[in-house]
């Protein structure tokens, strides 16, 4: 049952991601992206990561996608340009070659046995969200703080680049 | 709650706090007094530098191993503070001429500096990645800062797109390393790799290739260099100078720590890759620079070539090699900033001043400026008595001691090629008649910066001993 669910979710994610980049109409692309995001949230649920699944839906499917739609509103939706670049046969060959290399590399290596202290039981006892919270504001305190600086810089940049210049 | 030693990030805390105060105060500064913001940010950098100075010799690992403060980190942090100070000094007049005299400019430079400082002391792939992003985001905005200029906007978009792609590659590499070792901090990665005999595992090789490609974009090595000339040409010149000196060295500082600490034991699976990249980068960078007519593009290819030289120190992977990287970084920062200052001086109301033909007859009209450019050109080629010579001497010496004779020969041959294009500019300055008699864009701060850079280039060439001692002390924790 679990593996069936996995293949369903993963398959739909891959197909809808392909649709995102190949559909000509941007609105359809954005909707395909929505489908991909929701199925990725499903994959997180399979991994017992409820919090990330919720974040995935709220942040990606909710906020970011709305911004894409806003973006689409400002552009003309019937693009004259070709969606697929004429070099795509070369790109596909190189892409498949690299994918093959990755698959070979992954299958000929062993993943880490280093499982860390957070076992499934431990997380289930303490609660998924609580564990993430403790980790983010404990072990990963510094990266979280630096990430907040990134948001500050991005905010300054967005305001600066987008605002109309005042006449002096 | 893990224990936290705030002393380890004291310089960054000071700089961040002052930058935040600065941004709040910015709207209250009248439009015609915006240069105050420049002086304030220099003050902030000095405060941070003073606190950094007291930490020399300490070795603290804190925030659950996310960050390490050692001499290596302090060396680079000091360098970044000096680089951004010089960048601000040469900016004060320039951003008025380009009509981008906004307080945000200095704020973003300060935040980029914070990012670079974190990068040099990050001991965990997560911190390295996130501080790299902090630096890059500031640079994306700074590159597009002349938002009414088409080329600046184009450069901003190009840099942002390649940068986003780069982040993907680095993250992919980190994911593979995590999958293989189950750790993100460099010490544990190295320990796990040696313990489980994974140093020649195919997955490790994939991770290395991805990390090299990702960092390769940031330091602009061939074949990941295509963005550099366009971005360098389009960005405001002061930002170009800061980008080529600061961002590149910051990426080198993080990359050196990853390769020496995290992947030091798997040296055999990465040195050939870097060898190839280094040779390609030196050769292609120098040869393409020969045909450039735009000075900023020429400097872009020159900085690509310099990245190739610096990679030599990685390949040797000895303590001397690492010290050589540190010494060369200092020399590179000073001479590159100095060379870009020429374009900033030549940028006047009526011309951008970035063509080589704009340098015509500069020796006749401004002998001192031309003289200082000769110093920087000598240093960029690596001719004594300049800082660039000491840097190259150490790099090539390290290569020879590590029996990388071919690498040293290719490096020296490339340096002689570079003589041609730097001195083409010097020739234009000294031989041709002056064309444009409009006065150069001097300002008191720029004069100070130019004097400091010329003096440092000569001083480090004539009396390099303090720098060498500092560099050697900085790398003694490694290997």
Coordinates of C-alpha atoms in Angstrom, one line a residue:
Chain A
X1 CA 0.0 0.0 0.0
X2 CA 2.7 2.5 1.0
X3 CA 4.8 1.7 -2.0
X4 CA 1.8 2.1 -4.3
X5 CA 1.1 5.5 -2.7
X6 CA 4.8 6.5 -3.1
X7 CA 4.8 5.6 -6.8
X8 CA 1.5 7.4 -7.4
X9 CA 2.8 10.6 -5.7
X10 CA 6.2 10.5 -7.2
X11 CA 4.8 9.7 -10.7
X12 CA 2.3 12.5 -10.6
X13 CA 5.1 14.9 -9.3
X14 CA 7.4 14.0 -12.2
X15 CA 4.6 14.2 -14.9
X16 CA 3.3 17.5 -13.6
X17 CA 6.8 19.0 -13.3
X18 CA 7.4 18.0 -17.0
X19 CA 4.1 19.7 -17.9
X20 CA 5.2 22.9 -16.0
X21 CA 8.1 23.4 -18.4
X22 CA 6.5 22.1 -21.6
X23 CA 3.0 23.7 -21.6
X24 CA 2.7 26.8 -23.7
X25 CA 0.1 28.6 -21.7
X26 CA 1.6 30.0 -18.5
X27 CA -1.6 29.7 -16.5
X28 CA -1.7 25.9 -17.2
X29 CA 2.0 25.8 -16.2
X30 CA 1.2 27.4 -12.9
X31 CA -1.7 25.0 -12.3
X32 CA 0.6 22.0 -13.1
X33 CA 3.1 23.4 -10.6
X34 CA 0.3 23.5 -8.0
X35 CA -0.4 19.8 -8.6
X36 CA 3.3 19.0 -8.3
X37 CA 3.6 20.9 -5.0
X38 CA 0.6 19.2 -3.5
X39 CA 1.9 15.8 -4.4
X40 CA 5.3 16.6 -3.0
X41 CA 3.5 17.5 0.3
X42 CA 2.0 14.0 0.1
X43 CA 5.5 12.5 -0.2
X44 CA 6.5 14.4 3.0
X45 CA 3.4 12.9 4.7
X46 CA 4.6 9.4 3.7
X47 CA 7.9 10.2 5.5
X48 CA 6.0 11.1 8.7
X49 CA 7.0 14.8 8.3
X50 CA 3.6 16.4 8.9
X51 CA 5.0 19.8 9.6
X52 CA 7.0 20.1 6.4
X53 CA 4.0 18.8 4.5
X54 CA 1.9 21.6 6.0
X55 CA 4.6 24.2 5.3
X56 CA 4.8 22.8 1.7
X57 CA 1.1 23.5 1.2
X58 CA 0.9 26.8 3.0
X59 CA 4.1 28.4 1.7
X60 CA 4.6 26.8 -1.7
X61 CA 1.1 26.0 -2.9
X62 CA -0.3 29.0 -1.1
X63 CA 1.9 31.9 -1.0
X64 CA 4.5 31.3 -3.7
X65 CA 2.0 30.1 -6.3
X66 CA -0.2 33.2 -5.7
X67 CA 2.9 35.3 -6.5
X68 CA 3.4 33.4 -9.7
X69 CA -0.2 34.1 -10.7
X70 CA 0.4 37.7 -9.9
X71 CA 3.4 37.6 -12.1
X72 CA 1.4 35.9 -14.9
X73 CA -1.1 38.7 -14.7
X74 CA 1.5 41.3 -15.5
X75 CA 2.9 39.4 -18.5
X76 CA 1.2 38.6 -21.7
X77 CA 0.1 35.0 -21.6
X78 CA 0.3 34.2 -25.3
X79 CA 4.1 34.1 -25.9
X80 CA 5.3 34.2 -29.4
X81 CA 8.7 32.8 -28.4
X82 CA 9.3 29.1 -28.7
X83 CA 8.9 27.4 -25.4
X84 CA 11.4 24.6 -26.2
X85 CA 14.9 25.8 -27.2
X86 CA 16.2 24.5 -30.4
X87 CA 19.2 22.9 -28.6
X88 CA 16.9 20.5 -26.8
X89 CA 18.1 17.3 -28.4
X90 CA 21.7 18.0 -27.1
X91 CA 20.3 19.0 -23.7
X92 CA 18.3 15.8 -23.5
X93 CA 21.2 13.6 -24.4
X94 CA 23.5 15.3 -21.9
X95 CA 20.8 15.3 -19.2
X96 CA 20.2 11.6 -19.7
X97 CA 23.9 10.9 -19.6
X98 CA 24.3 12.8 -16.3
X99 CA 21.2 11.1 -14.9
X100 CA 22.6 7.7 -15.8
X101 CA 25.9 8.6 -14.0
X102 CA 24.0 9.6 -10.9
X103 CA 22.0 6.4 -10.9
X104 CA 25.1 4.3 -11.3
X105 CA 26.9 6.3 -8.6
X106 CA 24.0 5.9 -6.2
X107 CA 23.5 2.2 -6.8
X108 CA 27.2 1.4 -6.5
X109 CA 27.5 3.3 -3.2
X110 CA 26.1 2.6 0.3
X111 CA 24.2 5.3 2.1
X112 CA 25.3 6.4 5.5
X113 CA 24.7 4.1 8.4
X114 CA 25.0 7.2 10.6
X115 CA 21.3 7.5 11.6
X116 CA 21.6 10.1 14.3
X117 CA 19.7 10.4 17.5
X118 CA 16.3 11.2 16.0
X119 CA 14.6 7.8 15.4
X120 CA 11.0 7.5 14.2
X121 CA 9.8 6.6 17.7
X122 CA 11.6 9.5 19.3
X123 CA 10.1 11.9 16.9
X124 CA 6.6 10.4 17.3
X125 CA 6.9 10.7 21.1
X126 CA 8.1 14.3 21.1
X127 CA 6.0 15.3 18.2
X128 CA 7.1 16.3 14.7
X129 CA 6.6 20.0 14.9
X130 CA 8.1 20.2 18.4
X131 CA 11.2 18.4 17.3
X132 CA 11.7 20.7 14.4
X133 CA 11.3 23.7 16.6
X134 CA 13.8 22.4 19.2
X135 CA 16.3 21.7 16.4
X136 CA 15.8 25.0 14.6
X137 CA 16.3 27.1 17.7
X138 CA 18.9 24.8 19.3
X139 CA 21.4 23.1 17.0
X140 CA 20.6 25.2 13.9
X141 CA 20.2 28.5 15.7
X142 CA 22.9 30.3 13.8
X143 CA 21.8 29.3 10.3
X144 CA 18.3 30.4 11.2
X145 CA 19.6 33.8 12.3
X146 CA 21.6 34.1 9.1
X147 CA 18.5 33.1 7.1
X148 CA 16.6 36.0 8.7
X149 CA 19.4 38.3 7.5
X150 CA 18.9 36.9 4.0
X151 CA 15.2 37.8 4.2
X152 CA 16.0 41.3 5.4
X153 CA 18.4 41.8 2.4
X154 CA 15.9 40.4 0.0
X155 CA 13.2 42.7 1.4
X156 CA 15.5 45.8 1.1
X157 CA 16.4 44.7 -2.5
X158 CA 12.8 44.1 -3.6
X159 CA 11.7 47.5 -2.2
X160 CA 14.7 49.3 -3.7
X161 CA 14.5 47.8 -7.1
X162 CA 10.7 48.0 -7.4
X163 CA 10.0 51.4 -5.9
X164 CA 9.5 54.4 -8.1
X165 CA 12.2 57.0 -7.7
X166 CA 11.2 60.2 -5.9
X167 CA 11.7 63.3 -7.9
X168 CA 14.3 65.5 -6.1
Chain B
X1 CA 19.9 23.9 24.6
X2 CA 23.5 23.6 23.3
X3 CA 26.1 26.0 24.7
X4 CA 26.8 29.1 22.7
X5 CA 29.9 31.3 22.8
X6 CA 28.9 34.6 21.3
X7 CA 32.5 35.8 21.3
X8 CA 33.1 33.6 18.2
X9 CA 30.7 35.8 16.1
X10 CA 31.3 39.1 17.9
X11 CA 32.6 41.0 14.8
X12 CA 29.6 39.8 12.8
X13 CA 27.2 40.7 15.5
X14 CA 28.7 44.2 15.8
X15 CA 28.5 44.7 12.0
X16 CA 25.0 43.4 11.7
X17 CA 23.7 45.5 14.6
X18 CA 25.3 48.7 13.2
X19 CA 24.0 47.9 9.7
X20 CA 20.5 47.6 11.1
X21 CA 20.8 50.9 13.0
X22 CA 22.2 52.3 9.8
X23 CA 19.2 51.3 7.7
X24 CA 16.8 52.7 10.3
X25 CA 18.7 56.0 10.4
X26 CA 19.0 56.2 6.6
X27 CA 15.6 57.9 5.8
X28 CA 16.4 60.7 8.3
X29 CA 19.6 61.7 6.5
X30 CA 19.0 64.5 4.0
X31 CA 19.5 63.6 0.3
X32 CA 22.5 65.8 -0.2
X33 CA 24.2 64.4 2.9
X34 CA 24.1 60.7 1.9
X35 CA 27.9 60.5 2.0
X36 CA 27.6 60.5 5.8
X37 CA 26.2 57.0 5.4
X38 CA 29.5 56.0 3.7
X39 CA 31.5 57.4 6.6
X40 CA 29.2 55.7 9.1
X41 CA 29.6 52.4 7.4
X42 CA 33.4 52.7 7.4
X43 CA 33.1 53.4 11.2
X44 CA 31.0 50.2 11.5
X45 CA 33.7 48.2 9.6
X46 CA 36.4 49.7 11.9
X47 CA 34.4 48.7 15.1
X48 CA 34.0 45.2 13.8
X49 CA 37.7 45.1 12.9
X50 CA 38.7 46.2 16.4
X51 CA 36.7 43.4 18.0
X52 CA 38.2 41.0 15.5
X53 CA 41.7 42.1 16.3
X54 CA 41.3 41.0 20.0
X55 CA 40.3 37.4 18.9
X56 CA 43.6 36.5 17.1
X57 CA 45.0 33.2 18.3
X58 CA 41.7 32.0 19.7
X59 CA 40.3 28.7 18.6
X60 CA 36.5 28.4 19.3
X61 CA 34.0 26.0 17.8
X62 CA 30.5 26.8 18.9
X63 CA 26.8 26.8 17.9
X64 CA 26.9 23.0 17.9
X65 CA 29.8 23.0 15.5
X66 CA 28.2 25.3 13.0
X67 CA 31.0 27.8 13.2
X68 CA 34.7 27.8 14.0
X69 CA 36.7 30.9 14.9
X70 CA 40.4 30.2 14.2
X71 CA 43.2 32.2 12.8
X72 CA 42.3 31.2 9.3
X73 CA 38.8 32.7 9.7
X74 CA 40.2 35.8 11.4
X75 CA 42.7 36.3 8.5
X76 CA 40.0 36.2 5.9
X77 CA 37.5 38.3 8.0
X78 CA 40.2 41.0 8.4
X79 CA 40.7 40.9 4.6
X80 CA 37.0 41.2 3.9
X81 CA 36.7 44.2 6.2
X82 CA 39.6 45.9 4.5
X83 CA 38.2 45.1 1.0
X84 CA 34.8 46.5 1.8
X85 CA 36.3 49.6 3.5
X86 CA 38.3 50.2 0.3
X87 CA 35.2 49.6 -1.8
X88 CA 33.2 52.1 0.2
X89 CA 36.0 54.7 0.0
X90 CA 36.1 54.5 -3.8
X91 CA 32.3 54.6 -4.0
X92 CA 31.5 57.8 -2.3
X93 CA 31.9 60.1 -5.4
X94 CA 31.2 57.4 -8.0
X95 CA 27.6 56.7 -6.8
X96 CA 26.9 60.4 -7.0
X97 CA 28.0 60.6 -10.6
X98 CA 25.9 57.5 -11.5
X99 CA 23.0 59.0 -9.6
X100 CA 22.6 56.0 -7.3
X101 CA 23.5 57.8 -4.1
X102 CA 21.2 55.9 -1.8
X103 CA 21.9 54.7 1.7
X104 CA 20.9 51.1 0.8
X105 CA 24.0 50.8 -1.3
X106 CA 26.2 51.0 1.8
X107 CA 23.8 48.8 3.8
X108 CA 24.0 46.1 1.2
X109 CA 27.8 46.2 1.2
X110 CA 27.8 45.8 4.9
X111 CA 25.4 42.8 4.7
X112 CA 27.5 41.2 2.0
X113 CA 30.5 41.6 4.2
X114 CA 28.7 39.9 7.1
X115 CA 28.0 37.0 4.7
X116 CA 31.6 36.8 3.6
X117 CA 32.8 36.8 7.2
X118 CA 30.4 34.0 8.1
X119 CA 31.6 32.0 5.1
X120 CA 35.2 32.1 6.2
X121 CA 34.5 30.7 9.6
X122 CA 31.6 28.3 8.7
X123 CA 32.5 24.7 9.7
X124 CA 29.2 23.1 8.6
X125 CA 28.0 22.8 5.0
X126 CA 24.7 24.3 6.1
X127 CA 26.3 27.5 7.5
X128 CA 28.5 27.7 4.4
X129 CA 25.6 27.5 2.1
X130 CA 23.4 30.0 4.0
X131 CA 26.2 32.6 4.4
X132 CA 27.0 32.2 0.7
X133 CA 23.4 33.0 0.0
X134 CA 23.5 36.1 2.3
X135 CA 26.5 37.4 0.3
X136 CA 25.1 36.5 -3.1
X137 CA 21.7 38.1 -2.4
X138 CA 23.4 41.4 -1.5
X139 CA 25.5 41.2 -4.7
X140 CA 22.5 40.4 -6.9
X141 CA 20.9 43.7 -5.8
X142 CA 24.1 45.7 -5.9
X143 CA 24.8 44.5 -9.5
X144 CA 21.4 45.8 -10.6
X145 CA 21.7 48.9 -8.5
X146 CA 21.8 51.3 -11.5
X147 CA 18.2 50.4 -12.2
X148 CA 17.8 53.0 -14.9
X149 CA 20.8 51.6 -16.8
X150 CA 19.9 48.7 -19.2
X151 CA 23.2 47.0 -18.8
X152 CA 23.2 47.1 -15.1
X153 CA 19.7 45.5 -15.0
X154 CA 20.7 42.9 -17.5
X155 CA 23.8 42.1 -15.5
X156 CA 21.7 41.8 -12.3
X157 CA 19.3 39.3 -14.0
X158 CA 22.2 37.3 -15.5
X159 CA 24.0 37.1 -12.2
X160 CA 20.8 36.2 -10.3
X161 CA 19.9 33.4 -12.7
X162 CA 23.4 31.9 -12.8
X163 CA 23.6 32.4 -9.0
X164 CA 20.3 30.6 -8.4
X165 CA 21.5 27.7 -10.6
X166 CA 24.8 27.6 -8.7
X167 CA 23.0 27.3 -5.4
X168 CA 21.1 24.3 -6.8
X169 CA 24.3 22.6 -7.8
X170 CA 25.9 23.3 -4.4
X171 CA 22.8 22.0 -2.5
X172 CA 22.7 18.9 -4.7
X173 CA 26.4 18.3 -3.8
X174 CA 25.7 18.8 -0.1
X175 CA 22.7 16.4 -0.4
X176 CA 25.0 13.7 -1.8
X177 CA 27.6 14.2 0.8
X178 CA 24.9 14.0 3.5
X179 CA 23.5 10.8 2.0
X180 CA 26.9 9.3 2.0
X181 CA 28.1 10.3 5.4
X182 CA 25.0 11.3 7.3
X183 CA 26.6 14.5 8.5
X184 CA 26.9 18.1 7.4
X185 CA 29.7 19.3 9.5
X186 CA 33.1 19.1 7.9
X187 CA 34.9 17.3 10.7
X188 CA 32.3 14.5 10.9
X189 CA 32.3 14.1 7.1
X190 CA 36.0 13.7 7.0
X191 CA 36.0 11.2 10.0
X192 CA 33.1 9.1 8.5
X193 CA 34.8 9.0 5.1
X194 CA 38.1 7.7 6.5
X195 CA 36.4 5.3 9.0
X196 CA 34.3 3.6 6.4
X197 CA 36.9 3.7 3.7
X198 CA 34.6 5.7 1.4
X199 CA 37.3 8.0 -0.1
X200 CA 37.0 6.5 -3.6
X201 CA 33.2 5.9 -3.6
X202 CA 31.4 7.0 -6.8
X203 CA 28.8 8.9 -4.9
X204 CA 31.6 11.0 -3.2
X205 CA 32.9 11.7 -6.7
X206 CA 29.5 12.9 -7.8
X207 CA 29.2 15.1 -4.7
X208 CA 32.7 16.6 -5.4
X209 CA 31.9 17.3 -9.0
X210 CA 28.7 19.1 -8.0
X211 CA 30.5 21.1 -5.3
X212 CA 33.3 22.0 -7.6
X213 CA 30.8 23.1 -10.3
X214 CA 28.9 25.2 -7.8
X215 CA 31.8 26.9 -6.3
X216 CA 33.4 27.1 -9.8
X217 CA 30.6 29.4 -10.8
X218 CA 31.2 31.6 -7.8
X219 CA 34.9 31.9 -8.3
X220 CA 34.5 32.0 -12.1
X221 CA 36.7 29.1 -13.3
X222 CA 36.5 27.8 -16.9
X223 CA 34.0 26.3 -18.0
X224 CA 31.8 28.1 -15.4
X225 CA 33.0 31.6 -16.2
X226 CA 30.6 32.8 -18.9
X227 CA 28.6 35.1 -16.6
X228 CA 31.6 36.9 -15.3
X229 CA 32.5 39.3 -18.2
X230 CA 28.9 40.4 -18.8
X231 CA 28.2 40.9 -15.1
X232 CA 31.5 42.7 -14.5
X233 CA 30.9 45.0 -17.5
X234 CA 27.3 45.8 -16.6
X235 CA 27.5 46.3 -12.8
X236 CA 28.4 49.6 -11.3
X237 CA 32.2 49.7 -11.4
X238 CA 32.5 49.9 -7.6
X239 CA 30.3 46.9 -7.3
X240 CA 32.4 45.1 -9.9
X241 CA 35.5 45.8 -7.9
X242 CA 33.9 44.6 -4.7
X243 CA 32.5 41.6 -6.4
X244 CA 35.8 40.5 -8.0
X245 CA 37.8 41.0 -4.9
X246 CA 35.3 40.1 -2.1
X247 CA 33.0 37.5 -3.4
X248 CA 35.6 35.5 -5.1
X249 CA 37.9 35.4 -2.1
X250 CA 35.0 34.5 0.2
X251 CA 34.1 31.6 -2.1
X252 CA 37.7 30.5 -2.0
X253 CA 37.9 30.7 1.8
X254 CA 34.9 28.5 2.1
X255 CA 36.0 26.1 -0.6
X256 CA 39.4 25.7 0.9
X257 CA 37.9 24.8 4.2
X258 CA 35.6 22.2 2.6
X259 CA 38.4 20.6 0.6
X260 CA 41.1 20.7 3.2
X261 CA 39.0 19.8 6.3
X262 CA 36.0 17.9 4.9
X263 CA 37.4 16.2 1.9
X264 CA 41.1 16.3 2.8
X265 CA 41.3 12.6 3.2
X266 CA 39.8 12.0 -0.2
X267 CA 42.4 14.1 -1.9
X268 CA 43.0 11.4 -4.6
X269 CA 39.5 11.7 -5.9
X270 CA 39.6 15.5 -6.5
X271 CA 43.0 16.8 -7.3
X272 CA 43.0 15.7 -11.0
X273 CA 39.7 17.5 -11.5
X274 CA 41.0 20.7 -10.0
X275 CA 44.3 20.3 -11.9
X276 CA 42.3 20.3 -15.2
X277 CA 40.2 23.3 -14.2
X278 CA 43.2 25.3 -13.1
X279 CA 45.1 24.8 -16.3
X280 CA 42.0 25.5 -18.4
X281 CA 41.2 28.6 -16.4
X282 CA 44.7 30.1 -16.5
X283 CA 45.0 29.5 -20.2
X284 CA 41.6 30.5 -21.4
X285 CA 41.4 33.5 -19.1
X286 CA 44.7 34.9 -20.2
X287 CA 44.2 34.2 -23.9
X288 CA 40.7 35.7 -24.0
X289 CA 41.9 38.8 -22.1
X290 CA 44.3 39.5 -25.0
X291 CA 41.6 40.6 -27.4
X292 CA 39.4 42.7 -25.1
X293 CA 38.9 46.4 -25.8
X294 CA 36.7 47.1 -22.7
X295 CA 38.8 47.5 -19.6
X296 CA 36.2 46.0 -17.3
X297 CA 35.9 42.9 -19.5
X298 CA 39.7 42.7 -19.6
X299 CA 39.7 42.7 -15.8
X300 CA 37.0 40.1 -15.8
X301 CA 39.1 37.7 -17.8
X302 CA 42.2 38.6 -15.8
X303 CA 40.3 37.8 -12.6
X304 CA 39.2 34.5 -14.2
X305 CA 42.9 33.8 -14.8
X306 CA 43.8 34.7 -11.3
X307 CA 41.2 32.2 -10.0
X308 CA 43.2 29.6 -11.9
X309 CA 46.4 30.6 -10.2
X310 CA 44.8 30.4 -6.8
X311 CA 43.5 26.9 -7.5
X312 CA 47.2 25.8 -7.6
X313 CA 47.3 26.1 -3.9
X314 CA 44.4 23.7 -3.6
X315 CA 46.0 21.1 -5.8
X316 CA 49.2 21.2 -3.8
X317 CA 47.1 20.7 -0.6
X318 CA 50.1 21.3 1.6
X319 CA 50.5 23.8 4.4
X320 CA 52.6 25.9 2.1
X321 CA 50.0 25.7 -0.6
X322 CA 47.3 26.9 1.7
X323 CA 49.5 29.8 3.0
X324 CA 50.1 30.7 -0.6
X325 CA 46.4 30.9 -1.2
X326 CA 46.0 33.3 1.7
X327 CA 48.9 35.4 0.6
X328 CA 47.7 35.5 -3.0
X329 CA 44.2 36.4 -1.9
X330 CA 45.5 39.5 -0.1
X331 CA 47.7 40.6 -3.1
X332 CA 44.8 39.8 -5.5
X333 CA 42.3 41.9 -3.5
X334 CA 44.5 44.9 -3.3
X335 CA 45.7 45.0 -6.9
X336 CA 42.2 44.2 -8.4
X337 CA 40.5 46.9 -6.4
X338 CA 43.4 49.3 -7.5
X339 CA 42.9 48.5 -11.2
X340 CA 39.2 49.1 -11.0
X341 CA 39.8 52.4 -9.3
X342 CA 41.2 53.6 -12.6
X343 CA 37.8 53.1 -14.3
X344 CA 36.1 54.9 -11.4
X345 CA 38.4 57.8 -11.8
X346 CA 37.7 57.9 -15.6
X347 CA 34.0 57.7 -15.1
X348 CA 32.8 61.3 -15.6
X349 CA 29.5 62.9 -16.5
X350 CA 30.0 62.3 -20.2
X351 CA 31.8 59.0 -20.4
X352 CA 31.7 55.6 -18.6
X353 CA 35.5 55.5 -18.9
X354 CA 35.6 51.7 -19.3
X355 CA 37.2 51.5 -22.7
X356 CA 40.9 51.0 -23.0
X357 CA 41.0 53.9 -25.4
X358 CA 39.8 56.2 -22.5
X359 CA 43.2 55.7 -20.9
X360 CA 44.9 57.6 -23.7
X361 CA 47.6 59.9 -22.5
X362 CA 46.8 59.6 -18.9
X363 CA 50.5 59.7 -18.0
X364 CA 50.7 63.2 -19.6
X365 CA 47.7 64.6 -17.7
X366 CA 47.9 62.7 -14.5
X367 CA 51.3 61.1 -13.9
X368 CA 50.6 60.0 -10.3
X369 CA 47.5 58.1 -11.4
X370 CA 49.3 56.5 -14.3
X371 CA 52.1 55.6 -12.0
X372 CA 49.9 53.9 -9.5
X373 CA 48.3 51.9 -12.4
X374 CA 51.8 50.8 -13.4
X375 CA 52.3 49.5 -9.9
X376 CA 49.0 47.5 -10.0
X377 CA 49.8 46.2 -13.5
X378 CA 53.2 45.0 -12.4
X379 CA 51.6 43.3 -9.4
X380 CA 48.9 41.7 -11.6
X381 CA 51.6 40.2 -13.9
X382 CA 53.7 39.2 -10.9
X383 CA 56.8 41.3 -11.3
X384 CA 58.9 42.3 -8.3
X385 CA 58.8 44.4 -6.1
X386 CA 55.0 44.0 -5.8
X387 CA 52.5 42.0 -3.7
X388 CA 51.5 40.0 -6.8
X389 CA 55.1 38.8 -7.2
X390 CA 55.2 37.5 -3.6
X391 CA 51.9 35.8 -4.1
X392 CA 52.9 34.1 -7.3
X393 CA 56.3 33.2 -5.9
X394 CA 54.6 31.3 -3.0
X395 CA 52.1 29.6 -5.3
X396 CA 54.6 28.4 -7.8
X397 CA 57.1 27.5 -5.1
X398 CA 54.4 25.4 -3.4
X399 CA 53.6 23.7 -6.7
X400 CA 57.3 22.9 -7.3
X401 CA 57.7 21.6 -3.8
X402 CA 54.7 19.4 -4.3
X403 CA 56.3 18.1 -7.6
X404 CA 53.6 19.7 -9.8
X405 CA 56.2 20.8 -12.2
X406 CA 53.9 21.1 -15.2
X407 CA 51.4 23.2 -13.3
X408 CA 54.1 25.6 -12.3
X409 CA 55.4 25.8 -15.8
X410 CA 51.9 26.4 -17.3
X411 CA 51.4 29.1 -14.6
X412 CA 54.6 30.9 -15.3
X413 CA 54.0 30.8 -19.1
X414 CA 50.5 32.2 -18.5
X415 CA 51.9 35.0 -16.4
X416 CA 54.1 36.1 -19.3
X417 CA 51.1 36.1 -21.6
X418 CA 49.3 38.4 -19.1
X419 CA 52.2 40.8 -19.4
X420 CA 51.0 41.7 -22.9
X421 CA 47.5 42.8 -22.1
X422 CA 48.2 44.7 -18.9
X423 CA 51.0 46.6 -20.5
X424 CA 48.9 47.3 -23.6
X425 CA 46.9 49.5 -21.3
X426 CA 50.1 51.0 -19.8
X427 CA 51.3 51.7 -23.4
X428 CA 48.0 53.5 -24.2
X429 CA 48.6 55.6 -21.2
X430 CA 52.2 56.5 -21.8
X431 CA 52.6 56.6 -25.6
X432 CA 49.3 58.0 -27.0
X433 CA 48.3 61.6 -26.9
X434 CA 45.6 62.7 -24.4
X435 CA 42.1 63.0 -25.9
X436 CA 39.7 63.9 -23.2
X437 CA 40.7 66.8 -21.0
X438 CA 37.7 66.6 -18.6
X439 CA 39.1 66.4 -15.0
X440 CA 39.1 63.0 -13.4
X441 CA 36.5 62.1 -10.7
X442 CA 38.7 62.6 -7.7
X443 CA 37.4 62.8 -4.2
X444 CA 39.3 62.9 -0.9
X445 CA 38.2 59.3 0.0
X446 CA 39.2 57.9 -3.3
X447 CA 42.6 59.5 -3.1
X448 CA 43.1 58.0 0.4
X449 CA 42.0 54.6 -1.0
X450 CA 44.3 54.8 -4.1
X451 CA 47.3 55.8 -1.9
X452 CA 46.6 52.9 0.5
X453 CA 46.3 50.4 -2.3
X454 CA 49.4 51.6 -4.1
X455 CA 51.3 51.6 -0.8
X456 CA 50.1 48.2 0.2
X457 CA 50.9 46.7 -3.2
X458 CA 54.5 48.0 -2.9
X459 CA 54.9 47.4 0.8
X460 CA 53.8 43.8 0.7
X461 CA 56.2 43.3 -2.2
X462 CA 59.1 44.8 -0.4
X463 CA 58.4 43.7 3.1
X464 CA 56.1 40.7 2.9
X465 CA 57.3 39.1 6.2
X466 CA 54.4 40.1 8.5
X467 CA 51.9 38.9 5.9
X468 CA 53.7 35.6 5.4
X469 CA 53.9 35.1 9.1
X470 CA 50.2 35.8 9.5
X471 CA 49.3 33.4 6.7
X472 CA 51.5 30.6 8.1
X473 CA 49.9 31.1 11.5
X474 CA 46.5 31.0 10.0
X475 CA 46.9 27.6 8.4
X476 CA 48.6 25.8 11.2
X477 CA 45.4 24.2 12.4
X478 CA 44.9 22.4 9.2
X479 CA 46.4 19.2 7.7

